[in-house]
Backbone as CSV, one residue per row, in Angstrom:
resi,resn,N_x,N_y,N_z,CA_x,CA_y,CA_z,C_x,C_y,C_z
1,MET,-20.327,7.543,-32.760,-20.348,8.930,-32.283,-19.784,9.076,-30.846
2,ARG,-20.037,8.075,-29.939,-19.540,8.401,-28.631,-18.105,8.448,-28.620
3,ARG,-17.388,7.698,-29.344,-15.970,7.671,-29.471,-15.451,9.089,-29.920
4,THR,-16.093,9.748,-30.881,-15.755,11.025,-31.356,-15.877,11.983,-30.227
5,LEU,-17.000,11.843,-29.430,-17.269,12.617,-28.175,-16.187,12.473,-27.161
6,ALA,-15.775,11.243,-26.934,-14.820,11.023,-25.933,-13.435,11.594,-26.275
7,LEU,-13.025,11.549,-27.472,-11.664,12.064,-27.937,-11.880,13.600,-28.010
8,ALA,-13.014,14.142,-28.275,-13.126,15.608,-28.128,-13.110,16.160,-26.810
9,LEU,-13.657,15.283,-25.889,-13.668,15.839,-24.467,-12.248,15.858,-23.928
10,HIS,-11.387,14.927,-24.440,-9.966,14.691,-23.882,-9.059,14.861,-25.015
11,ASP,-9.119,15.980,-25.793,-8.265,16.132,-26.934,-6.888,16.297,-26.613
12,TRP,-6.564,16.450,-25.395,-5.106,16.545,-24.980,-4.487,15.229,-25.048
13,LEU,-5.214,14.144,-25.231,-4.640,12.811,-25.224,-3.808,12.652,-26.612
14,LEU,-3.986,13.462,-27.509,-3.307,13.328,-28.846,-3.374,12.034,-29.535
15,LEU,-4.453,11.373,-29.430,-4.691,9.987,-29.933,-5.388,10.175,-31.363
16,GLY,-4.967,9.346,-32.299,-5.627,9.331,-33.573,-5.397,10.767,-34.443
17,LYS,-4.311,11.337,-34.006,-4.089,12.785,-34.756,-2.783,12.787,-35.526
18,GLY,-2.322,11.644,-35.892,-0.962,11.670,-36.648,0.210,11.826,-35.654
19,GLY,1.389,12.084,-36.128,2.512,12.291,-35.354,3.037,11.139,-34.591
20,GLY,2.503,9.829,-35.208,2.925,8.687,-34.638,1.898,8.016,-33.669
21,ALA,0.851,8.795,-33.247,-0.085,8.328,-32.310,-1.035,7.343,-33.189
22,VAL,-1.395,6.185,-32.432,-2.206,5.157,-33.090,-3.674,5.682,-33.241
23,SER,-4.317,5.274,-34.326,-5.775,5.590,-34.506,-6.589,4.561,-33.737
24,PRO,-7.830,4.936,-33.435,-8.697,3.927,-32.777,-8.904,2.610,-33.529
25,ASP,-9.139,2.674,-34.820,-9.237,1.538,-35.577,-8.059,0.552,-35.583
26,ALA,-6.841,1.226,-35.739,-5.517,0.444,-35.715,-5.269,-0.213,-34.423
27,PHE,-5.617,0.545,-33.365,-5.336,-0.001,-32.024,-6.272,-1.239,-31.789
28,LEU,-7.639,-0.985,-31.916,-8.610,-2.031,-31.787,-8.269,-3.293,-32.654
29,SER,-7.893,-3.028,-33.797,-7.474,-4.142,-34.764,-6.278,-4.917,-34.249
30,SER,-5.341,-4.327,-33.604,-4.185,-4.968,-33.195,-4.535,-5.829,-31.964
31,ALA,-5.357,-5.368,-31.171,-5.784,-6.113,-30.026,-6.692,-7.374,-30.417
32,GLU,-7.603,-7.141,-31.371,-8.339,-8.218,-31.847,-7.551,-9.390,-32.378
33,LYS,-6.533,-9.011,-33.351,-5.661,-10.090,-33.868,-4.864,-10.771,-32.817
34,ALA,-4.572,-10.100,-31.744,-3.813,-10.709,-30.762,-4.657,-11.548,-29.747
35,GLY,-6.020,-11.580,-29.844,-6.926,-12.253,-28.910,-7.044,-11.566,-27.656
36,VAL,-6.728,-10.188,-27.676,-6.934,-9.380,-26.321,-8.266,-8.750,-26.405
37,THR,-9.050,-8.909,-25.314,-10.345,-8.317,-25.150,-10.370,-7.434,-23.992
38,LYS,-9.376,-7.505,-23.131,-9.214,-6.539,-21.920,-7.832,-6.151,-21.785
39,ILE,-7.708,-4.873,-21.361,-6.330,-4.250,-20.994,-6.464,-3.684,-19.577
40,ALA,-5.533,-4.106,-18.803,-5.485,-3.851,-17.445,-4.175,-3.025,-17.120
41,PHE,-4.348,-2.027,-16.272,-3.250,-1.198,-15.703,-2.977,-1.324,-14.297
42,LEU,-1.801,-1.671,-13.874,-1.586,-1.900,-12.403,-0.461,-0.960,-11.972
43,ARG,-0.674,-0.270,-10.867,0.382,0.592,-10.347,1.203,-0.299,-9.468
44,HIS,2.572,0.036,-9.296,3.499,-0.783,-8.518,3.104,-0.664,-7.136
45,GLY,3.643,-1.545,-6.268,3.327,-1.509,-4.763,4.120,-0.402,-4.076
46,LYS,3.815,-0.316,-2.765,4.489,0.759,-1.912,5.968,0.633,-2.070
47,THR,6.585,1.741,-2.176,8.035,1.814,-2.428,8.740,2.732,-1.419
48,ALA,9.941,2.343,-1.163,10.909,3.000,-0.283,11.309,4.342,-0.950
49,PRO,11.780,5.344,-0.255,12.428,6.483,-0.826,13.607,6.172,-1.691
50,LYS,14.005,6.974,-2.509,15.216,6.796,-3.317,16.454,6.667,-2.448
51,PRO,17.362,5.637,-2.727,18.520,5.503,-1.885,19.397,6.735,-1.759
52,LYS,20.248,6.816,-0.935,21.205,7.979,-0.852,22.110,8.028,-2.046
53,ASN,22.166,9.139,-2.647,22.860,9.407,-3.857,22.401,8.648,-5.090
54,GLY,21.063,8.145,-4.982,20.435,7.437,-6.041,19.376,8.394,-6.622
55,VAL,18.678,7.845,-7.618,17.597,8.485,-8.386,16.321,7.767,-8.266
56,ASP,15.190,8.411,-8.761,13.970,7.904,-8.703,13.940,6.423,-9.248
57,PHE,14.592,6.249,-10.344,14.540,4.889,-11.003,14.950,3.855,-10.055
58,ASP,15.799,3.961,-9.115,16.431,3.112,-8.329,15.572,2.658,-7.135
59,ARG,14.384,3.322,-6.922,13.560,2.975,-5.742,13.155,1.528,-5.756
60,GLN,12.907,0.907,-4.550,12.605,-0.514,-4.401,11.407,-0.725,-3.588
61,LEU,10.661,-1.767,-3.866,9.561,-2.075,-3.067,9.846,-2.264,-1.588
62,THR,8.927,-1.823,-0.705,9.046,-2.267,0.707,8.369,-3.724,0.870
63,ASP,8.356,-4.249,2.114,7.769,-5.557,2.438,6.292,-5.338,2.139
64,GLU,5.800,-4.225,2.559,4.212,-3.990,2.380,4.000,-3.985,0.869
65,GLY,4.814,-3.295,0.165,4.626,-3.210,-1.220,4.656,-4.695,-1.955
66,ARG,5.413,-5.524,-1.415,5.561,-6.885,-2.020,4.191,-7.632,-1.652
67,SER,3.813,-7.399,-0.442,2.500,-8.087,0.096,1.288,-7.466,-0.803
68,GLN,1.362,-6.207,-1.087,0.315,-5.508,-1.990,0.328,-6.225,-3.336
69,ALA,1.426,-6.344,-3.942,1.477,-7.010,-5.292,1.069,-8.424,-5.191
70,MET,1.441,-9.130,-4.311,0.841,-10.568,-4.115,-0.644,-10.576,-3.924
71,GLU,-1.193,-9.701,-3.100,-2.621,-9.558,-2.819,-3.308,-9.346,-4.218
72,ALA,-2.719,-8.386,-4.942,-3.476,-8.015,-6.191,-3.537,-9.184,-7.125
73,GLY,-2.399,-9.899,-7.303,-2.407,-11.224,-8.082,-3.343,-12.304,-7.595
74,SER,-3.383,-12.431,-6.293,-4.365,-13.576,-5.784,-5.842,-13.091,-5.859
75,SER,-6.118,-11.680,-5.990,-7.481,-11.260,-6.007,-7.968,-11.022,-7.426
76,PHE,-7.966,-9.742,-7.847,-8.368,-9.495,-9.195,-7.526,-10.071,-10.399
77,GLY,-6.113,-10.254,-10.014,-5.399,-11.121,-11.067,-5.917,-12.367,-11.319
78,THR,-6.282,-13.200,-10.334,-6.761,-14.423,-10.660,-8.177,-14.420,-11.359
79,LEU,-8.887,-13.389,-11.081,-10.257,-13.271,-11.759,-10.214,-12.981,-13.255
80,LEU,-9.126,-12.324,-13.599,-9.011,-11.671,-14.897,-8.154,-12.561,-15.925
81,LYS,-7.942,-13.809,-15.450,-7.200,-14.813,-16.312,-8.181,-15.304,-17.453
82,PRO,-7.678,-15.616,-18.689,-6.303,-15.916,-18.988,-5.514,-14.633,-19.392
83,PHE,-4.208,-14.601,-19.078,-3.475,-13.379,-19.299,-2.780,-13.545,-20.770
84,TYR,-2.598,-12.489,-21.422,-1.769,-12.307,-22.559,-0.264,-12.800,-22.145
85,PRO,0.424,-13.592,-23.085,1.714,-14.076,-22.687,2.823,-13.064,-22.254
86,HIS,2.630,-11.776,-22.553,3.688,-10.773,-22.160,3.053,-9.648,-21.394
87,VAL,3.593,-9.392,-20.204,3.143,-8.351,-19.442,4.068,-6.990,-19.600
88,LEU,3.574,-5.935,-20.052,4.398,-4.755,-20.369,4.636,-3.917,-19.150
89,VAL,5.836,-3.721,-18.838,6.296,-2.945,-17.503,7.053,-1.846,-17.794
90,SER,7.090,-0.956,-16.912,8.200,0.161,-16.837,9.477,-0.685,-16.488
91,PRO,10.572,-0.355,-16.941,11.828,-0.976,-16.617,12.446,-0.661,-15.190
92,ALA,11.674,0.205,-14.481,12.123,0.525,-13.129,12.123,-0.711,-12.283
93,PRO,12.937,-0.963,-11.316,12.941,-2.114,-10.428,11.612,-2.348,-9.737
94,ARG,11.008,-1.280,-9.166,9.856,-1.545,-8.421,8.659,-1.893,-9.187
95,THR,8.559,-1.637,-10.527,7.598,-2.260,-11.385,7.814,-3.502,-11.824
96,MET,9.064,-3.801,-12.165,9.485,-5.196,-12.495,9.240,-6.220,-11.481
97,GLU,9.583,-5.856,-10.120,9.209,-6.734,-9.047,7.878,-6.858,-8.874
98,THR,7.061,-5.915,-8.946,5.634,-5.806,-8.771,5.034,-6.914,-9.707
99,ALA,5.492,-6.712,-11.043,4.984,-7.711,-11.941,5.312,-9.130,-11.583
100,GLU,6.448,-9.381,-11.248,6.916,-10.722,-10.975,6.120,-11.432,-9.748
101,LEU,5.946,-10.569,-8.611,5.071,-11.001,-7.596,3.576,-11.179,-7.859
102,PHE,3.082,-10.289,-8.703,1.740,-10.348,-9.268,1.517,-11.614,-9.913
103,LEU,2.347,-11.901,-10.880,2.124,-13.175,-11.696,2.251,-14.406,-10.863
104,ALA,3.340,-14.394,-10.000,3.436,-15.704,-9.245,2.172,-15.897,-8.309
105,SER,1.602,-14.759,-7.694,0.486,-14.989,-6.877,-0.783,-15.256,-7.707
106,ALA,-0.768,-14.978,-8.931,-1.900,-15.328,-9.865,-1.696,-16.611,-10.503
107,SER,-0.710,-17.349,-10.024,-0.286,-18.612,-10.606,-0.029,-18.698,-12.195
108,ILE,0.694,-17.703,-12.452,0.953,-17.607,-13.974,2.434,-18.001,-14.139
109,PRO,2.751,-18.958,-14.915,4.167,-19.319,-15.224,4.851,-18.075,-15.851
110,VAL,6.198,-17.994,-15.410,6.981,-16.802,-15.959,8.206,-17.353,-16.672
111,SER,8.289,-17.006,-17.867,9.485,-17.448,-18.667,10.412,-16.093,-18.788
112,SER,11.520,-16.204,-19.494,12.404,-15.285,-19.751,11.760,-14.006,-20.562
113,ASP,10.668,-14.248,-21.281,10.133,-13.232,-22.050,8.718,-12.863,-21.650
114,THR,8.297,-13.414,-20.379,7.070,-12.962,-19.963,6.924,-11.603,-19.560
115,ILE,7.868,-11.006,-18.830,7.877,-9.645,-18.353,8.622,-8.898,-19.279
116,ARG,7.998,-7.931,-19.963,8.662,-7.183,-21.217,8.780,-5.746,-20.764
117,PRO,9.945,-5.273,-20.501,10.130,-3.803,-20.278,9.919,-2.880,-21.350
118,ILE,9.127,-1.831,-21.245,8.852,-0.950,-22.253,9.147,0.404,-21.727
119,GLN,10.119,0.981,-22.332,10.721,2.235,-21.735,9.723,3.364,-21.726
120,PRO,8.859,3.485,-22.676,7.819,4.720,-22.570,6.971,4.620,-21.256
121,LEU,6.863,3.394,-20.766,6.043,3.384,-19.467,6.791,4.026,-18.338
122,TYR,7.930,4.285,-18.361,8.726,5.102,-17.394,9.041,6.490,-17.878
123,ASP,9.135,6.684,-19.121,9.689,7.965,-19.501,9.007,9.295,-19.025
124,GLY,7.750,9.226,-18.635,7.051,10.294,-18.073,7.616,10.854,-16.806
125,THR,8.003,10.013,-16.089,8.538,10.397,-14.642,9.910,11.116,-14.909
126,MET,10.583,11.117,-15.999,11.765,11.665,-16.434,11.741,13.033,-16.853
127,GLN,10.459,13.432,-17.062,10.238,14.916,-17.520,10.520,15.823,-16.486
128,PRO,11.529,16.739,-16.559,11.777,17.757,-15.474,10.410,18.462,-15.022
129,LYS,9.610,18.968,-15.981,8.496,19.657,-15.631,7.417,18.743,-14.971
130,GLY,7.317,17.449,-15.384,6.429,16.559,-14.816,6.810,16.348,-13.315
131,SER,8.197,16.129,-13.037,8.624,16.135,-11.730,8.213,17.251,-10.851
132,GLN,8.459,18.380,-11.357,8.078,19.579,-10.617,6.695,19.645,-10.231
133,LEU,5.886,19.223,-11.290,4.322,19.385,-11.070,3.911,18.355,-10.075
134,PHE,4.468,17.067,-10.131,4.207,16.067,-9.127,4.577,16.405,-7.751
135,GLN,5.626,17.120,-7.477,6.131,17.538,-6.255,5.058,18.600,-5.715
136,LYS,4.421,19.471,-6.576,3.462,20.344,-6.191,2.166,19.650,-5.841
137,ILE,1.667,18.866,-6.756,0.241,18.263,-6.613,0.236,16.917,-5.916
138,GLY,1.308,16.050,-6.104,1.377,14.870,-5.346,0.539,13.871,-5.877
139,TYR,0.336,12.802,-5.099,-0.628,11.568,-5.443,-2.100,12.224,-5.360
140,ALA,-2.682,12.190,-6.588,-3.999,12.781,-6.662,-4.755,12.333,-7.897
141,PRO,-6.081,12.338,-7.946,-6.761,11.826,-9.176,-6.248,12.605,-10.318
142,LEU,-6.414,11.977,-11.469,-5.981,12.581,-12.801,-6.581,13.947,-13.056
143,ARG,-7.840,14.042,-12.729,-8.536,15.363,-12.828,-7.872,16.498,-12.180
144,ASP,-7.243,16.228,-11.085,-6.531,17.283,-10.368,-5.451,17.882,-11.233
145,TYR,-4.879,17.149,-12.033,-3.749,17.632,-12.918,-4.387,18.252,-14.189
146,VAL,-5.111,17.454,-14.983,-5.592,17.957,-16.323,-6.625,19.066,-16.305
147,ASP,-7.377,19.110,-15.200,-8.421,20.243,-14.956,-7.987,21.154,-13.781
148,SER,-6.670,21.275,-13.553,-6.204,22.148,-12.443,-6.740,23.619,-12.646
149,SER,-7.042,24.234,-11.526,-7.521,25.597,-11.626,-6.407,26.545,-12.023
150,ASP,-5.253,26.063,-11.721,-3.916,26.807,-12.131,-3.803,26.643,-13.700
151,PRO,-3.968,27.624,-14.551,-3.838,27.401,-15.968,-2.524,26.952,-16.460
152,ASP,-1.338,27.338,-15.720,-0.042,26.930,-16.119,0.170,25.359,-15.769
153,ASP,-0.401,25.059,-14.630,-0.335,23.628,-14.231,-1.117,22.716,-15.134
154,ARG,-2.314,23.284,-15.551,-3.205,22.446,-16.303,-2.603,22.329,-17.847
155,ASP,-1.833,23.281,-18.323,-1.339,23.282,-19.671,-0.174,22.220,-19.630
156,VAL,0.701,22.244,-18.636,1.758,21.392,-18.521,1.288,19.888,-18.259
157,SER,0.241,19.730,-17.477,-0.266,18.419,-17.179,-0.881,17.748,-18.630
158,ARG,-1.636,18.501,-19.152,-2.222,18.095,-20.473,-1.073,17.896,-21.534
159,THR,-0.115,18.692,-21.650,0.948,18.389,-22.528,1.744,17.131,-22.258
160,LEU,2.200,17.009,-21.080,3.044,15.833,-20.630,2.195,14.540,-20.545
161,LEU,1.033,14.639,-19.989,0.228,13.356,-19.872,-0.362,12.958,-21.168
162,GLY,-0.720,13.990,-22.044,-1.161,13.663,-23.343,-0.126,12.986,-24.114
163,MET,1.140,13.513,-24.044,2.229,12.897,-24.883,2.489,11.457,-24.309
164,TYR,2.477,11.261,-22.976,2.729,10.012,-22.382,1.731,8.944,-22.736
165,ALA,0.354,9.346,-22.703,-0.606,8.365,-23.093,-0.513,7.978,-24.543
166,ALA,-0.346,8.928,-25.415,-0.141,8.633,-26.821,0.931,7.677,-27.093
167,THR,2.048,7.926,-26.407,3.300,7.121,-26.602,3.246,5.831,-26.138
168,VAL,2.461,5.556,-24.932,2.294,4.247,-24.287,1.345,3.431,-25.159
169,VAL,0.261,4.029,-25.586,-0.746,3.317,-26.323,-0.236,2.978,-27.659
170,THR,0.600,3.763,-28.239,1.233,3.407,-29.620,2.194,2.251,-29.397
171,ALA,3.008,2.275,-28.352,3.958,1.227,-28.028,3.261,-0.045,-27.824
172,MET,2.188,0.010,-27.124,1.284,-1.298,-26.887,0.854,-1.817,-28.067
173,ALA,0.303,-0.975,-28.967,-0.204,-1.443,-30.404,0.885,-2.052,-31.227
174,GLU,2.026,-1.402,-31.160,3.149,-1.901,-31.878,3.558,-3.296,-31.469
175,THR,3.585,-3.413,-30.003,4.031,-4.784,-29.553,3.057,-5.816,-30.007
176,LEU,1.736,-5.624,-29.921,0.764,-6.513,-30.317,0.851,-6.951,-31.788
177,GLN,1.145,-5.921,-32.518,1.489,-6.095,-33.999,2.655,-6.895,-34.286
178,GLN,3.767,-6.660,-33.518,4.854,-7.333,-33.822,4.740,-8.860,-33.285
179,ASP,4.021,-9.072,-32.240,3.833,-10.418,-31.751,2.972,-11.274,-32.788
180,THR,1.901,-10.644,-33.169,1.137,-11.504,-34.176,1.835,-11.678,-35.562
181,SER,2.734,-10.784,-35.907,3.518,-10.945,-37.185,4.494,-12.061,-36.963
182,SER,5.146,-12.118,-35.765,6.129,-13.081,-35.562,5.539,-14.461,-35.420
183,THR,4.262,-14.524,-35.224,3.595,-15.923,-35.092,2.662,-16.077,-36.301
184,THR,3.051,-15.462,-37.409,2.190,-15.537,-38.691,0.753,-15.385,-38.503
185,GLY,0.525,-14.433,-37.516,-0.937,-13.968,-37.449,-1.742,-14.951,-36.442
186,THR,-1.046,-15.924,-35.903,-1.764,-16.927,-35.011,-2.000,-16.355,-33.536
187,LYS,-3.270,-16.403,-33.103,-3.467,-15.909,-31.791,-2.942,-16.836,-30.712
188,THR,-2.550,-16.217,-29.557,-2.043,-17.159,-28.525,-3.122,-17.485,-27.613
189,GLY,-4.229,-17.150,-27.834,-5.454,-17.389,-26.999,-6.621,-16.524,-27.386
190,GLU,-7.775,-16.771,-26.543,-8.972,-15.915,-26.798,-9.253,-15.173,-25.415
191,ASN,-9.871,-14.094,-25.567,-10.405,-13.271,-24.403,-9.218,-13.075,-23.379
192,LEU,-8.165,-12.733,-23.918,-6.953,-12.529,-23.090,-6.901,-11.122,-22.427
193,THR,-6.265,-11.043,-21.145,-6.177,-9.702,-20.596,-4.671,-9.284,-20.636
194,LEU,-4.418,-8.135,-21.335,-3.091,-7.673,-21.418,-2.707,-6.725,-20.269
195,TRP,-1.749,-6.993,-19.523,-1.451,-6.242,-18.315,-0.286,-5.301,-18.524
196,MET,-0.405,-4.022,-18.004,0.653,-3.112,-17.981,0.966,-2.598,-16.660
197,VAL,2.163,-2.633,-16.157,2.504,-2.161,-14.772,3.345,-0.884,-14.862
198,GLY,2.910,0.200,-14.303,3.629,1.482,-14.366,3.382,2.259,-13.055
199,HIS,3.349,3.638,-13.317,3.482,4.515,-12.188,2.243,5.472,-12.163
200,ALA,2.014,5.936,-10.923,1.060,7.178,-10.690,1.925,8.364,-11.060
201,ILE,1.426,9.432,-11.579,0.169,9.806,-12.075,-0.137,9.435,-13.485
202,TYR,0.941,8.852,-13.997,0.923,8.592,-15.469,0.018,7.393,-15.909
203,LEU,-0.089,6.498,-15.181,-0.739,5.294,-15.380,-2.275,5.506,-15.803
204,PRO,-2.995,6.378,-15.000,-4.395,6.603,-15.341,-4.538,7.456,-16.649
205,ALA,-3.466,8.053,-17.019,-3.569,8.918,-18.241,-3.557,7.915,-19.410
206,ALA,-2.664,6.803,-19.404,-2.708,5.770,-20.363,-3.955,5.039,-20.403
207,ALA,-4.500,4.730,-19.243,-5.750,4.037,-19.111,-6.948,4.911,-19.772
208,LEU,-6.862,6.169,-19.569,-7.863,7.039,-20.246,-7.703,7.085,-21.706
209,GLY,-6.505,6.948,-22.161,-6.315,6.993,-23.673,-6.916,5.642,-24.219
210,VAL,-6.731,4.542,-23.560,-7.321,3.255,-24.036,-8.784,3.315,-23.970
211,ALA,-9.359,3.891,-22.860,-10.701,3.966,-22.752,-11.377,4.816,-23.779
212,SER,-10.688,5.939,-24.213,-11.092,6.700,-25.235,-11.303,5.969,-26.625
213,LEU,-10.117,5.199,-26.861,-10.086,4.463,-28.165,-11.099,3.317,-28.163
214,ALA,-11.372,2.809,-26.929,-12.371,1.577,-26.832,-13.785,2.104,-26.837
215,ASP,-13.927,3.369,-26.978,-15.370,3.978,-27.000,-16.125,3.728,-25.633
216,CYS,-15.422,3.800,-24.631,-15.934,3.598,-23.195,-17.078,4.721,-22.929
217,CYS,-17.975,4.353,-22.133,-19.048,5.242,-21.619,-18.376,6.257,-20.731
218,GLN,-19.146,7.459,-20.570,-18.655,8.480,-19.800,-18.406,8.139,-18.334
219,ALA,-19.223,7.175,-17.778,-19.053,6.719,-16.387,-17.756,6.065,-16.156
220,GLY,-17.326,5.189,-17.251,-16.053,4.621,-17.036,-14.884,5.612,-17.114
221,MET,-15.153,6.637,-18.128,-14.141,7.689,-18.247,-13.893,8.436,-16.877
222,GLU,-15.138,8.728,-16.347,-15.077,9.496,-15.044,-14.454,8.724,-13.883
223,THR,-14.554,7.368,-13.864,-13.890,6.566,-12.886,-12.399,6.796,-12.970
224,ILE,-11.834,6.818,-14.157,-10.465,7.013,-14.352,-9.983,8.325,-13.990
225,LEU,-10.656,9.306,-14.347,-10.400,10.691,-14.139,-10.425,11.045,-12.541
226,SER,-11.380,10.503,-11.855,-11.684,10.873,-10.436,-11.126,10.059,-9.324
227,THR,-10.491,8.938,-9.726,-9.885,7.982,-8.668,-8.509,8.293,-8.526
228,ASN,-8.096,8.294,-7.179,-6.624,8.443,-6.741,-6.114,7.029,-6.787
229,THR,-5.318,6.568,-7.648,-4.827,5.301,-7.871,-3.971,4.790,-6.736
230,LYS,-4.385,3.801,-6.006,-3.663,3.341,-4.853,-2.632,2.365,-5.311
231,GLU,-1.722,1.968,-4.356,-0.594,1.090,-4.710,-1.041,-0.209,-5.001
232,ALA,-0.566,-0.908,-5.995,-0.855,-2.189,-6.438,-2.392,-2.347,-6.834
233,GLU,-2.952,-1.292,-7.301,-4.365,-1.251,-7.882,-4.310,-0.605,-9.234
234,GLY,-5.530,-0.526,-9.844,-5.390,0.189,-11.253,-6.802,-0.001,-11.890
235,TYR,-6.697,-0.214,-13.136,-7.929,-0.102,-14.044,-8.055,-1.288,-15.017
236,ILE,-9.245,-1.520,-15.477,-9.495,-2.649,-16.353,-10.405,-1.942,-17.482
237,ILE,-9.997,-2.189,-18.709,-10.726,-1.686,-19.865,-11.196,-2.901,-20.668
238,ASP,-12.551,-3.141,-20.670,-13.096,-4.185,-21.490,-13.428,-3.669,-22.893
239,LEU,-12.642,-4.134,-23.871,-12.768,-3.646,-25.216,-14.116,-4.050,-25.845
240,ASP,-14.534,-5.234,-25.596,-15.739,-5.749,-26.179,-17.103,-4.998,-25.661
241,LYS,-16.925,-4.732,-24.255,-18.153,-4.164,-23.719,-18.109,-2.630,-23.552
242,SER,-16.901,-2.065,-24.008,-16.679,-0.528,-23.908,-16.823,-0.129,-22.456
243,GLU,-16.425,-0.832,-21.606,-16.470,-0.546,-20.100,-15.143,-0.243,-19.528
244,ALA,-15.010,0.547,-18.470,-13.791,0.780,-17.650,-14.149,0.855,-16.207
245,SER,-13.425,0.126,-15.443,-13.660,0.168,-14.008,-12.228,0.067,-13.209
246,TYR,-12.413,0.324,-11.993,-11.260,0.394,-11.076,-11.074,-1.108,-10.486
247,LEU,-9.803,-1.357,-10.255,-9.345,-2.684,-9.598,-8.802,-2.481,-8.221
248,SER,-9.561,-2.966,-7.182,-9.235,-2.708,-5.828,-8.720,-3.979,-5.165
249,ARG,-7.652,-3.910,-4.332,-7.256,-5.054,-3.472,-8.369,-5.189,-2.326
250,PRO,-8.691,-6.377,-1.883,-9.625,-6.485,-0.812,-9.185,-5.761,0.456
251,SER,-8.014,-5.760,0.841,-7.612,-5.126,2.016,-7.720,-3.567,2.031
252,SER,-7.863,-3.033,0.800,-7.918,-1.531,0.722,-9.389,-1.001,0.686
253,LYS,-10.329,-1.968,0.669,-11.675,-1.551,0.615,-12.167,-1.198,2.022
254,GLY,-13.124,-0.275,2.039,-13.718,0.004,3.344,-12.917,0.945,4.102
């Protein structure tokens, strides 16, 4: 019943409603078959402005951003091992490098297929209306977007972020299904954490989508809605315990 309530409260997520969006049962089944019990979302580290004559996609990590990614790996990254063999990342350079540094700092071996670019993790930032909205509201909790007092901003936020969450969650489930199919259904491990590296403000929308499908309690959903996601921090969804919480780097606390 709680899952039904969660999806009703956040019906803009477009999950379990057809149109290619994965259902709760299909999503949880794909994770179980892959041995995944936790799904974690990590925002990329601090990034420099886009280069002259460049675009958002071209932005690079600063030295501080690289340090943040390594701190994330050596702190909560280490605590959440073992990892699923593939880390799903936005193909933008800043997310790719964040994933590489995060894994190295968590002492995770990296092969040619460890870091797997997933285009939907970046697509949201390419929406013209989404870019305009971000310029207006900026870095802020997810609630500032989807519950904005401006009805036009609220409608645009829910439409874009809902589509983003549904697309990312579906891509995640399809990736897990393909992996288990290619290994004849054999799990690569037990109690694995699947990592996804992406962008604010889109990342918490995807995290909220997973939390809804995982039947998370309202406190966990509130954490995702009300937290302003910092650089190289994010969220962890425990599928077995139906819990969601925020991942903080030690240096950003206090």
